[in-house]
Amino acid sequence: MQLLHSAASPFVRKVMVTLHETGQMDDVEIVNVKTTPVAPNPALISANPLGKIPALMRTNGPTLYDSRVICRFLNDRAKAELYPESRIWDTLTLEATGDAIMDAAVLIVYEERFRTPENVSMDWIEGQWAKVSRALDALGTRWMSHLQGRMDMGHIAVGCALGYLDYRHEARSWRTGRDTLSDWYAEFAQRPSMIATMPSG
């Protein structure tokens, strides 16, 4: 299998952490791809018509794309129990919350990077950050008991989301007023899978 990859993407990191946690790194060739929303890589488009990473090219089936699809596939392949049936809806909702934080945080970066300065919308940027802030508050008030339990895909998604906030939005100081969530992330970030997948670029 080949994973179309960019080290800066939080969604790619989520897949990479899953590969590490499930012991499948040796089964996948990492293929670095340079792509942007306005100039997608032709090789990436041939694998994923949406032109987005990550994309997992399989030898015995169509390419998988969207990190949730890829992570679910990798979990089933390894029988890793990152989607425990006993709390499946909580796990999926927590994963969706982490993914939504990533999505809003990436859109802020795109707004600033791919628009001309006169066309950047601060209202749009602040609207996206408001989504992030509400999600962080929800994690702290509704989800800490889950996050402090046995690791599942919800933990991985949230960990990668918080790592991306540190990477691209450090000035926003997401930890302020969220000590419990901050303490949880400080411990989670020390997992070997997280250390091995620190973003760059």
mmCIF file of C-alpha atoms in Angstrom:
data_model
loop_
_atom_site.group_PDB
_atom_site.id
_atom_site.type_symbol
_atom_site.label_atom_id
_atom_site.label_comp_id
_atom_site.label_asym_id
_atom_site.label_seq_id
_atom_site.Cartn_x
_atom_site.Cartn_y
_atom_site.Cartn_z
ATOM 1 C CA MET A 1 0.000 0.000 0.000
ATOM 2 C CA GLN A 2 1.027 3.602 -0.575
ATOM 3 C CA LEU A 3 -0.052 6.570 1.553
ATOM 4 C CA LEU A 4 -0.094 9.918 -0.248
ATOM 5 C CA HIS A 5 1.255 12.135 2.482
ATOM 6 C CA SER A 6 2.137 15.652 3.575
ATOM 7 C CA ALA A 7 3.806 16.116 6.940
ATOM 8 C CA ALA A 8 1.960 19.382 7.632
ATOM 9 C CA SER A 9 -1.546 17.927 7.328
ATOM 10 C CA PRO A 10 -3.321 17.050 10.597
ATOM 11 C CA PHE A 11 -5.494 14.561 8.715
ATOM 12 C CA VAL A 12 -2.398 12.792 7.407
ATOM 13 C CA ARG A 13 -0.960 12.827 10.911
ATOM 14 C CA LYS A 14 -4.105 11.128 12.190
ATOM 15 C CA VAL A 15 -3.550 8.285 9.720
ATOM 16 C CA MET A 16 0.156 8.113 10.565
ATOM 17 C CA VAL A 17 -0.552 7.910 14.296
ATOM 18 C CA THR A 18 -3.021 5.117 13.572
ATOM 19 C CA LEU A 19 -0.387 3.261 11.548
ATOM 20 C CA HIS A 20 2.072 3.534 14.426
ATOM 21 C CA GLU A 21 -0.458 2.571 17.079
ATOM 22 C CA THR A 22 -1.617 -0.487 15.131
ATOM 23 C CA GLY A 23 1.848 -1.695 14.105
ATOM 24 C CA GLN A 24 1.330 -1.266 10.363
ATOM 25 C CA MET A 25 4.059 1.209 9.414
ATOM 26 C CA ASP A 26 6.069 -1.472 7.616
ATOM 27 C CA ASP A 27 3.063 -2.285 5.423
ATOM 28 C CA VAL A 28 2.792 1.169 3.885
ATOM 29 C CA GLU A 29 5.077 3.159 1.590
ATOM 30 C CA ILE A 30 4.918 6.858 2.428
ATOM 31 C CA VAL A 31 4.743 9.010 -0.726
ATOM 32 C CA ASN A 32 5.210 12.721 -0.074
ATOM 33 C CA VAL A 33 2.972 14.911 -2.208
ATOM 34 C CA LYS A 34 3.120 18.670 -2.681
ATOM 35 C CA THR A 35 -0.359 19.997 -3.327
ATOM 36 C CA THR A 36 -2.558 23.023 -2.647
ATOM 37 C CA PRO A 37 -6.311 23.663 -2.926
ATOM 38 C CA VAL A 38 -5.702 25.881 -5.963
ATOM 39 C CA ALA A 39 -3.045 23.726 -7.634
ATOM 40 C CA PRO A 40 -3.720 20.082 -6.774
ATOM 41 C CA ASN A 41 -1.049 17.527 -7.575
ATOM 42 C CA PRO A 42 -1.912 15.504 -10.741
ATOM 43 C CA ALA A 43 -0.829 12.221 -9.133
ATOM 44 C CA LEU A 44 -3.073 12.955 -6.184
ATOM 45 C CA ILE A 45 -6.047 13.738 -8.426
ATOM 46 C CA SER A 46 -5.588 10.430 -10.211
ATOM 47 C CA ALA A 47 -5.845 8.665 -6.853
ATOM 48 C CA ASN A 48 -8.493 10.892 -5.279
ATOM 49 C CA PRO A 49 -10.710 12.967 -7.578
ATOM 50 C CA LEU A 50 -11.230 15.468 -4.754
ATOM 51 C CA GLY A 51 -7.503 16.217 -4.798
ATOM 52 C CA LYS A 52 -7.180 15.868 -1.035
ATOM 53 C CA ILE A 53 -4.760 14.059 1.233
ATOM 54 C CA PRO A 54 -4.492 11.579 2.790
ATOM 55 C CA ALA A 55 -5.197 8.924 0.196
ATOM 56 C CA LEU A 56 -4.352 5.242 0.687
ATOM 57 C CA MET A 57 -3.610 3.384 -2.525
ATOM 58 C CA ARG A 58 -4.257 -0.331 -2.150
ATOM 59 C CA THR A 59 -3.005 -3.170 -4.334
ATOM 60 C CA ASN A 60 -6.281 -5.089 -4.122
ATOM 61 C CA GLY A 61 -8.935 -2.407 -4.310
ATOM 62 C CA PRO A 62 -9.732 1.217 -5.086
ATOM 63 C CA THR A 63 -7.879 4.036 -3.358
ATOM 64 C CA LEU A 64 -9.348 5.013 -0.008
ATOM 65 C CA TYR A 65 -9.616 8.674 0.932
ATOM 66 C CA ASP A 66 -10.851 10.751 3.860
ATOM 67 C CA SER A 67 -8.965 10.111 7.086
ATOM 68 C CA ARG A 68 -12.027 8.598 8.774
ATOM 69 C CA VAL A 69 -12.378 5.995 6.051
ATOM 70 C CA ILE A 70 -8.657 5.197 6.029
ATOM 71 C CA CYS A 71 -8.409 4.933 9.814
ATOM 72 C CA ARG A 72 -11.439 2.671 9.991
ATOM 73 C CA PHE A 73 -9.895 0.446 7.311
ATOM 74 C CA LEU A 74 -6.549 0.296 9.111
ATOM 75 C CA ASN A 75 -8.251 -0.469 12.406
ATOM 76 C CA ASP A 76 -10.205 -3.353 10.884
ATOM 77 C CA ARG A 77 -7.111 -4.633 9.066
ATOM 78 C CA ALA A 78 -5.160 -4.791 12.318
ATOM 79 C CA LYS A 79 -8.139 -5.792 14.508
ATOM 80 C CA ALA A 80 -6.980 -2.981 16.767
ATOM 81 C CA GLU A 81 -10.256 -2.096 18.554
ATOM 82 C CA LEU A 82 -9.825 1.644 18.099
ATOM 83 C CA TYR A 83 -13.563 1.744 17.393
ATOM 84 C CA PRO A 84 -14.876 -0.201 20.409
ATOM 85 C CA GLU A 85 -18.436 -1.384 19.882
ATOM 86 C CA SER A 86 -19.341 -0.748 23.517
ATOM 87 C CA ARG A 87 -18.930 3.019 23.034
ATOM 88 C CA ILE A 88 -18.937 3.311 19.261
ATOM 89 C CA TRP A 89 -21.209 6.370 19.019
ATOM 90 C CA ASP A 90 -19.193 8.295 21.588
ATOM 91 C CA THR A 91 -15.966 7.380 19.811
ATOM 92 C CA LEU A 92 -17.300 8.408 16.393
ATOM 93 C CA THR A 93 -18.668 11.703 17.742
ATOM 94 C CA LEU A 94 -15.386 12.496 19.464
ATOM 95 C CA GLU A 95 -13.505 11.665 16.253
ATOM 96 C CA ALA A 96 -15.845 13.966 14.323
ATOM 97 C CA THR A 97 -15.190 16.732 16.850
ATOM 98 C CA GLY A 98 -11.433 16.387 16.435
ATOM 99 C CA ASP A 99 -11.802 16.351 12.661
ATOM 100 C CA ALA A 100 -14.007 19.465 12.752
ATOM 101 C CA ILE A 101 -11.358 21.336 14.745
ATOM 102 C CA MET A 102 -8.764 20.342 12.147
ATOM 103 C CA ASP A 103 -11.025 21.370 9.291
ATOM 104 C CA ALA A 104 -11.737 24.839 10.690
ATOM 105 C CA ALA A 105 -8.085 25.380 11.619
ATOM 106 C CA VAL A 106 -6.919 24.388 8.121
ATOM 107 C CA LEU A 107 -9.487 26.699 6.505
ATOM 108 C CA ILE A 108 -8.044 29.619 8.473
ATOM 109 C CA VAL A 109 -4.593 28.807 7.096
ATOM 110 C CA TYR A 110 -5.981 28.572 3.565
ATOM 111 C CA GLU A 111 -7.799 31.897 3.876
ATOM 112 C CA GLU A 112 -4.596 33.653 4.859
ATOM 113 C CA ARG A 113 -2.310 31.801 2.459
ATOM 114 C CA PHE A 114 -4.257 31.499 -0.787
ATOM 115 C CA ARG A 115 -6.188 34.775 -0.946
ATOM 116 C CA THR A 116 -4.717 38.122 -1.813
ATOM 117 C CA PRO A 117 -4.440 40.346 1.283
ATOM 118 C CA GLU A 118 -7.311 42.594 0.189
ATOM 119 C CA ASN A 119 -9.614 39.586 -0.181
ATOM 120 C CA VAL A 120 -8.889 37.933 3.167
ATOM 121 C CA SER A 121 -12.042 37.917 5.285
ATOM 122 C CA MET A 122 -11.429 38.413 8.987
ATOM 123 C CA ASP A 123 -15.098 37.631 9.604
ATOM 124 C CA TRP A 124 -14.558 34.246 7.949
ATOM 125 C CA ILE A 125 -11.395 33.613 9.964
ATOM 126 C CA GLU A 126 -13.042 34.525 13.248
ATOM 127 C CA GLY A 127 -16.074 32.426 12.348
ATOM 128 C CA GLN A 128 -13.850 29.410 11.838
ATOM 129 C CA TRP A 129 -12.001 30.063 15.090
ATOM 130 C CA ALA A 130 -15.333 30.314 16.900
ATOM 131 C CA LYS A 131 -16.048 26.739 15.789
ATOM 132 C CA VAL A 132 -12.684 25.659 17.168
ATOM 133 C CA SER A 133 -13.266 27.452 20.453
ATOM 134 C CA ARG A 134 -16.734 25.961 20.953
ATOM 135 C CA ALA A 135 -15.408 22.485 20.188
ATOM 136 C CA LEU A 136 -12.556 22.921 22.673
ATOM 137 C CA ASP A 137 -15.012 24.032 25.344
ATOM 138 C CA ALA A 138 -17.170 20.995 24.630
ATOM 139 C CA LEU A 139 -14.160 18.697 24.972
ATOM 140 C CA GLY A 140 -13.414 20.179 28.376
ATOM 141 C CA THR A 141 -16.973 20.037 29.688
ATOM 142 C CA ARG A 142 -18.408 16.887 28.068
ATOM 143 C CA TRP A 143 -15.637 14.597 26.942
ATOM 144 C CA MET A 144 -12.864 14.475 29.533
ATOM 145 C CA SER A 145 -14.125 11.242 31.092
ATOM 146 C CA HIS A 146 -13.929 9.585 27.667
ATOM 147 C CA LEU A 147 -10.509 11.055 26.916
ATOM 148 C CA GLN A 148 -9.191 9.770 30.228
ATOM 149 C CA GLY A 149 -10.327 6.235 29.410
ATOM 150 C CA ARG A 150 -8.818 3.580 27.149
ATOM 151 C CA MET A 151 -7.427 5.056 23.948
ATOM 152 C CA ASP A 152 -9.589 4.910 20.837
ATOM 153 C CA MET A 153 -9.864 6.831 17.584
ATOM 154 C CA GLY A 154 -11.481 9.766 19.363
ATOM 155 C CA HIS A 155 -8.292 10.275 21.353
ATOM 156 C CA ILE A 156 -6.160 10.172 18.206
ATOM 157 C CA ALA A 157 -8.337 12.693 16.349
ATOM 158 C CA VAL A 158 -8.415 15.116 19.269
ATOM 159 C CA GLY A 159 -4.678 14.727 19.890
ATOM 160 C CA CYS A 160 -3.862 15.496 16.263
ATOM 161 C CA ALA A 161 -6.268 18.449 16.267
ATOM 162 C CA LEU A 162 -4.661 19.999 19.339
ATOM 163 C CA GLY A 163 -1.215 19.382 17.883
ATOM 164 C CA TYR A 164 -2.236 21.270 14.752
ATOM 165 C CA LEU A 165 -3.447 24.215 16.828
ATOM 166 C CA ASP A 166 0.006 24.373 18.416
ATOM 167 C CA TYR A 167 1.646 24.077 15.008
ATOM 168 C CA ARG A 168 -0.337 26.657 13.035
ATOM 169 C CA HIS A 169 -2.236 28.757 15.594
ATOM 170 C CA GLU A 170 0.019 29.038 18.623
ATOM 171 C CA ALA A 171 -0.778 32.756 18.988
ATOM 172 C CA ARG A 172 -4.406 31.869 19.677
ATOM 173 C CA SER A 173 -3.387 30.266 23.006
ATOM 174 C CA TRP A 174 -6.044 27.563 22.973
ATOM 175 C CA ARG A 175 -4.959 26.343 26.429
ATOM 176 C CA THR A 176 -6.110 29.508 28.219
ATOM 177 C CA GLY A 177 -8.923 28.565 30.603
ATOM 178 C CA ARG A 178 -8.743 24.905 29.564
ATOM 179 C CA ASP A 179 -6.278 23.459 32.061
ATOM 180 C CA THR A 180 -7.760 19.953 32.175
ATOM 181 C CA LEU A 181 -7.716 19.557 28.395
ATOM 182 C CA SER A 182 -4.232 21.060 28.257
ATOM 183 C CA ASP A 183 -2.961 18.584 30.853
ATOM 184 C CA TRP A 184 -4.527 15.687 28.953
ATOM 185 C CA TYR A 185 -2.854 16.764 25.714
ATOM 186 C CA ALA A 186 0.534 17.254 27.381
ATOM 187 C CA GLU A 187 0.458 13.586 28.381
ATOM 188 C CA PHE A 188 -1.005 12.305 25.109
ATOM 189 C CA ALA A 189 1.594 14.207 23.076
ATOM 190 C CA GLN A 190 4.317 12.104 24.700
ATOM 191 C CA ARG A 191 3.111 8.900 23.077
ATOM 192 C CA PRO A 192 5.771 7.541 20.695
ATOM 193 C CA SER A 193 3.267 7.696 17.826
ATOM 194 C CA MET A 194 2.746 11.415 18.397
ATOM 195 C CA ILE A 195 6.433 12.184 18.769
ATOM 196 C CA ALA A 196 7.201 10.264 15.549
ATOM 197 C CA THR A 197 4.616 12.240 13.565
ATOM 198 C CA MET A 198 5.336 15.822 14.574
ATOM 199 C CA PRO A 199 4.225 18.120 11.733
ATOM 200 C CA SER A 200 6.685 20.007 9.573
ATOM 201 C CA GLY A 201 6.701 22.100 6.437
#
